[in-house]
XYZ file of C-alpha atoms in Angstrom:
352
model
C -13.648 2.304 -24.578
C -16.466 2.822 -27.104
C -19.478 5.064 -26.735
C -21.018 7.292 -29.443
C -22.981 10.460 -28.859
C -26.002 8.790 -30.410
C -26.163 6.150 -27.669
C -27.864 6.718 -24.347
C -13.080 -5.420 26.127
C -10.114 -5.419 27.792
C -8.585 -8.913 27.988
C -5.386 -10.201 29.576
C -3.616 -13.558 29.854
C -0.241 -14.766 31.067
C 1.923 -17.609 29.820
C 5.016 -19.092 31.423
C 7.719 -20.813 29.367
C 10.605 -22.734 30.887
C 13.981 -21.865 29.372
C 16.786 -24.371 29.835
C 20.367 -23.583 28.817
C 23.553 -25.609 29.004
C 26.480 -23.201 29.381
C 2.882 -15.543 5.992
C -13.383 -11.488 -7.556
C -12.568 -13.825 -9.599
C -14.082 -13.260 -12.842
C -16.549 -15.776 -14.231
C -14.860 -18.565 -16.144
C -16.280 -19.079 -19.623
C -17.179 -22.484 -20.982
C -17.188 -21.498 -24.664
C -14.537 -20.963 -25.810
C -11.892 -22.319 -23.454
C -9.534 -19.656 -22.146
C -11.840 -16.635 -22.090
C -11.847 -15.099 -18.614
C -15.171 -13.278 -18.861
C -18.317 -13.862 -20.927
C -18.195 -12.028 -24.256
C -21.310 -10.834 -26.089
C -21.469 -8.560 -29.135
C -23.960 -5.706 -29.568
C -24.732 -3.523 -32.586
C -23.417 -0.093 -31.578
C -26.079 1.761 -33.566
C -29.231 -0.108 -32.587
C -27.868 -1.240 -29.188
C -29.377 -4.659 -29.911
C -27.658 -7.916 -29.092
C -26.204 -9.592 -32.171
C -27.579 -13.118 -32.283
C -25.315 -16.133 -32.634
C -24.688 -16.737 -36.335
C -26.082 -13.357 -37.461
C -24.028 -11.807 -40.274
C -21.879 -8.797 -39.355
C -20.200 -6.680 -42.041
C -16.489 -5.889 -41.723
C -17.340 -2.174 -41.651
C -20.207 -2.595 -39.176
C -19.547 -0.993 -35.797
C -20.173 -3.495 -33.010
C -18.904 -3.645 -29.433
C -18.147 -6.246 -26.791
C -20.058 -6.481 -23.501
C -19.649 -8.939 -20.577
C -23.401 -9.588 -20.188
C -26.091 -10.413 -22.718
C -28.432 -7.518 -21.917
C -28.513 -3.909 -20.747
C -25.935 -2.656 -23.238
C -27.426 0.857 -23.252
C -26.996 1.125 -19.478
C -23.198 1.252 -19.836
C -22.775 -0.205 -16.351
C -20.963 -3.492 -17.023
C -17.256 -3.491 -17.785
C -14.481 -5.907 -18.552
C -11.893 -5.920 -15.756
C -8.212 -6.712 -16.181
C -5.495 -7.714 -13.699
C -3.495 -5.145 -11.720
C -0.339 -5.673 -13.769
C -2.056 -4.843 -17.071
C -0.780 -1.621 -18.647
C -2.501 -1.699 -22.040
C -5.644 -2.842 -23.857
C -6.110 -4.232 -27.375
C -8.912 -5.693 -29.457
C -7.652 -8.534 -31.621
C -8.362 -11.326 -34.074
C -6.317 -14.503 -33.719
C -6.377 -18.177 -34.651
C -8.386 -20.160 -32.117
C -6.022 -21.110 -29.313
C -3.678 -18.181 -30.009
C -5.617 -15.535 -28.104
C -3.047 -15.133 -25.316
C 0.020 -14.978 -27.578
C 0.478 -11.653 -29.376
C 2.879 -13.260 -31.855
C -0.060 -15.307 -33.141
C -2.482 -12.416 -33.496
C -3.542 -11.775 -37.100
C -4.860 -8.263 -36.499
C -5.180 -5.868 -33.572
C -5.994 -2.316 -32.567
C -5.139 -0.424 -29.388
C -8.059 0.285 -27.067
C -8.146 2.134 -23.722
C -9.039 1.734 -20.067
C -12.255 3.327 -18.884
C -10.609 3.588 -15.439
C -6.838 2.947 -15.490
C -6.729 2.506 -11.707
C -9.444 -0.151 -11.682
C -8.287 -1.682 -15.018
C -11.785 -1.547 -16.492
C -12.828 -1.303 -20.147
C -16.301 -0.210 -21.309
C -17.848 -1.513 -24.570
C -14.647 -2.107 -26.603
C -15.321 -1.442 -30.296
C -14.882 -4.345 -32.733
C -14.744 -2.658 -36.146
C -12.838 -5.375 -37.965
C -12.025 -3.093 -40.910
C -9.827 -1.025 -38.564
C -7.622 -3.844 -37.298
C -4.107 -4.122 -38.678
C -1.565 -6.909 -38.969
C 0.934 -8.397 -41.412
C -1.354 -11.296 -42.342
C -4.680 -9.695 -41.511
C -5.795 -9.191 -45.123
C -6.015 -12.954 -45.527
C -8.647 -13.141 -42.771
C -11.150 -11.171 -44.838
C -10.063 -12.571 -48.181
C -9.982 -16.271 -47.318
C -12.293 -16.472 -44.309
C -12.124 -19.181 -41.663
C -12.622 -19.796 -37.963
C -10.945 -17.355 -35.562
C -11.250 -15.681 -32.161
C -12.010 -11.990 -31.605
C -12.043 -10.095 -28.359
C -10.284 -7.958 -25.778
C -6.795 -8.468 -24.319
C -5.150 -6.833 -21.299
C -1.419 -6.514 -21.926
C 1.873 -5.483 -20.348
C 5.457 -4.951 -21.574
C 4.319 -2.417 -24.195
C 1.635 -4.690 -25.559
C 3.819 -7.790 -25.893
C 2.593 -9.908 -22.972
C -1.078 -10.875 -22.615
C -2.021 -10.768 -18.931
C -5.680 -11.678 -19.480
C -8.201 -11.971 -22.301
C -11.929 -12.297 -22.958
C -13.126 -13.251 -26.415
C -15.597 -15.137 -28.601
C -15.237 -17.548 -31.504
C -15.988 -15.950 -34.874
C -16.440 -17.349 -38.373
C -15.436 -15.178 -41.353
C -16.858 -15.792 -44.814
C -14.477 -15.170 -47.737
C -15.010 -11.624 -48.894
C -15.922 -9.997 -45.642
C -18.926 -10.804 -43.473
C -18.531 -12.577 -40.163
C -20.570 -14.034 -37.323
C -19.875 -15.101 -33.762
C -20.877 -17.453 -30.971
C -21.352 -15.708 -27.626
C -19.051 -16.750 -24.798
C -21.540 -17.443 -22.020
C -20.956 -17.825 -18.255
C -19.933 -21.263 -17.046
C -22.882 -21.238 -14.668
C -25.258 -21.742 -17.572
C -26.001 -18.191 -18.670
C -27.747 -17.920 -22.006
C -28.111 -15.282 -24.649
C -31.587 -13.729 -24.411
C -33.444 -13.971 -27.720
C -34.044 -10.826 -29.729
C -37.418 -9.300 -28.938
C -37.740 -11.259 -25.693
C -39.313 -9.875 -22.539
C -37.808 -9.430 -19.109
C -39.010 -8.782 -15.573
C -37.524 -7.583 -12.308
C -37.463 -9.456 -9.004
C -36.927 -7.481 -5.804
C -34.437 -8.937 -3.343
C -34.561 -8.239 0.382
C -32.386 -9.677 3.126
C -32.064 -8.863 6.815
C -28.544 -9.026 8.169
C -27.424 -9.616 11.742
C -24.878 -7.313 13.354
C -21.606 -9.069 14.261
C -20.586 -9.253 17.914
C -17.210 -9.074 19.599
C -15.626 -12.314 20.698
C -12.707 -12.686 23.092
C -8.976 -11.955 23.146
C -6.835 -14.880 24.270
C -3.291 -16.246 24.428
C -2.475 -19.952 24.249
C 0.596 -22.199 24.220
C 1.016 -25.973 23.976
C 1.031 -27.710 27.362
C 4.492 -28.255 28.794
C 6.155 -25.878 26.345
C 9.901 -25.670 26.874
C 12.775 -24.059 24.999
C 15.940 -26.124 25.373
C 19.133 -24.536 24.121
C 21.550 -26.405 21.918
C 25.167 -27.257 22.618
C 27.005 -24.179 23.845
C 30.001 -22.833 21.941
C 32.656 -20.350 23.011
C 32.245 -17.092 21.105
C 34.632 -14.338 22.195
C 35.358 -16.623 25.149
C 31.701 -16.524 26.255
C 29.379 -19.506 26.359
C 26.860 -18.963 23.549
C 23.886 -21.143 22.636
C 20.654 -20.784 20.677
C 17.096 -22.096 20.739
C 13.677 -21.523 19.203
C 10.750 -20.394 21.301
C 7.778 -22.772 21.062
C 4.975 -21.289 18.989
C 2.347 -19.313 20.878
C -1.017 -18.161 19.546
C -2.903 -14.919 19.987
C -6.573 -15.128 18.995
C -8.519 -11.890 18.679
C -12.196 -12.398 17.849
C -13.216 -8.808 18.569
C -14.409 -8.232 15.027
C -16.437 -5.132 15.889
C -14.288 -3.041 18.228
C -10.897 -4.092 16.782
C -9.107 -2.478 19.704
C -5.689 -3.968 19.042
C -3.431 -5.628 21.598
C 0.054 -5.754 23.107
C 2.006 -8.861 24.078
C 4.820 -8.201 26.579
C 7.641 -10.444 27.725
C 9.310 -10.765 31.126
C 12.314 -13.032 31.703
C 13.561 -14.167 35.115
C 17.242 -14.523 36.014
C 19.015 -17.717 34.930
C 19.914 -19.899 37.901
C 21.731 -23.152 38.562
C 22.380 -25.022 41.793
C 25.477 -22.913 42.409
C 25.128 -19.608 40.542
C 22.901 -17.221 38.622
C 23.150 -14.456 36.045
C 20.875 -11.721 34.693
C 18.144 -12.185 32.109
C 19.846 -9.365 30.191
C 22.042 -12.120 28.754
C 19.087 -13.577 26.813
C 18.491 -12.203 23.334
C 14.965 -12.617 21.954
C 14.021 -12.007 18.308
C 10.200 -12.198 18.008
C 8.609 -13.126 14.675
C 5.194 -13.792 13.157
C 4.937 -17.302 11.752
C 2.968 -17.049 8.481
C 1.626 -20.604 8.578
C -1.705 -20.535 10.385
C -1.753 -16.753 10.787
C -4.922 -15.065 9.523
C -4.504 -11.647 11.114
C -2.903 -8.615 9.502
C -0.996 -5.671 10.913
C 0.770 -7.519 13.742
C 4.252 -6.097 14.357
C 6.919 -8.181 16.144
C 9.133 -6.137 18.448
C 12.732 -5.290 17.642
C 15.036 -8.091 18.749
C 16.642 -7.820 22.183
C 20.428 -8.284 22.053
C 21.992 -10.867 24.342
C 24.078 -9.082 26.962
C 22.083 -5.858 26.880
C 18.477 -7.045 26.799
C 15.876 -5.199 28.847
C 12.835 -6.890 30.388
C 9.927 -6.447 30.635
C 9.541 -5.347 27.013
C 7.145 -5.647 24.087
C 7.124 -8.983 22.249
C 4.559 -8.090 19.555
C 1.670 -5.683 19.068
C -1.307 -4.848 16.879
C -2.605 -1.306 16.526
C -6.299 -0.497 16.748
C -8.056 -1.777 13.653
C -5.602 -4.636 13.123
C -4.626 -7.951 14.686
C -8.092 -9.502 14.386
C -7.958 -13.246 13.781
C -5.247 -15.754 14.624
C -1.598 -14.765 15.051
C 1.087 -17.442 15.359
C 4.210 -16.124 17.081
C 7.685 -17.493 17.704
C 11.148 -16.169 18.468
C 14.832 -16.871 17.958
C 16.631 -17.105 21.310
C 20.316 -16.476 21.968
C 21.895 -16.980 25.397
C 25.326 -15.481 26.057
C 26.459 -16.350 29.574
C 28.774 -13.955 31.413
C 32.427 -14.966 31.260
C 32.510 -15.400 35.039
C 29.462 -17.726 35.166
C 30.410 -21.262 36.253
C 29.696 -24.010 33.746
C 26.436 -25.805 34.411
C 22.767 -26.088 33.544
C 20.744 -22.935 34.110
C 16.990 -22.431 34.004
C 14.763 -19.394 33.716
C 11.173 -18.530 32.970
C 9.704 -16.257 30.305
C 6.259 -14.843 31.016
C 4.179 -13.474 28.149
C 1.275 -11.193 29.020
C -1.441 -10.207 26.552
C -3.481 -7.043 27.128
C -6.021 -5.175 25.047
C -5.309 -1.647 23.879
């Protein structure tokens, strides 16, 4: 960072499933040069004036970068790096080598204005202070380069993001730059230009609660696969058809609970308890927009207890669409006659 002292509804629904068993701000992109994440303007740190494109800058002249082309003395616009950035450098590199530290010709460590937010305020570009094995040749021979700000990790080795401008160095030591302007067509205001303010006023509309609902495809059925003997007990598995909870209560955000009840398994000749059905609820990431929904702990086949919670969302969470499924395991008692058994699972959705 650079700054000198001289500068200034309850809802409920039920769903029945037939069970049949057989035994988961972008920064502005710059258009000049390619690869710069944010616009990059250069201001004279003493006069606080914008340096015009092509204006000569001495190697020992203190200038600083800024992401907008005006208001430098306000100190309210900052460069922002990614979360994984751990360090900040100003650098000079060949054009195209800005994001590769091995290609940098000179650099100097800078600092975050706010390490938590990864922001940098007016990074100083005093080119006389940069250091590098081949940096002396930049001033001596001149040429076309890039200069700017890099956010790094791995002790300054990896460039996580960078904002910069193209510069041209004249042999012997003065340099000039071309501002990196916003892709949306931003321009550099001319020196001595005038500006004016426009007041903005908008009236917003308060959001309203929608409904809480549970839905399932028509005719949903879970059919178990071929049974196998495991510990001399008929064991088979299935997947529960996907069900959907939609919570449009964007204001109250009360949360909800989805419970499951399973009836006994019956055939033409026999029956056995629903405790023999294991259910492992899960949130299917595809199509889910809600956050904070917690699937219940899986019920173990042979000791399952119903009714029980299938999934829930605490107050303040669960708003949006939640796609739910479950892994089913049926372990028939050893004394159950072979045959085809059916049952029914009922899911009930209630507001908290």
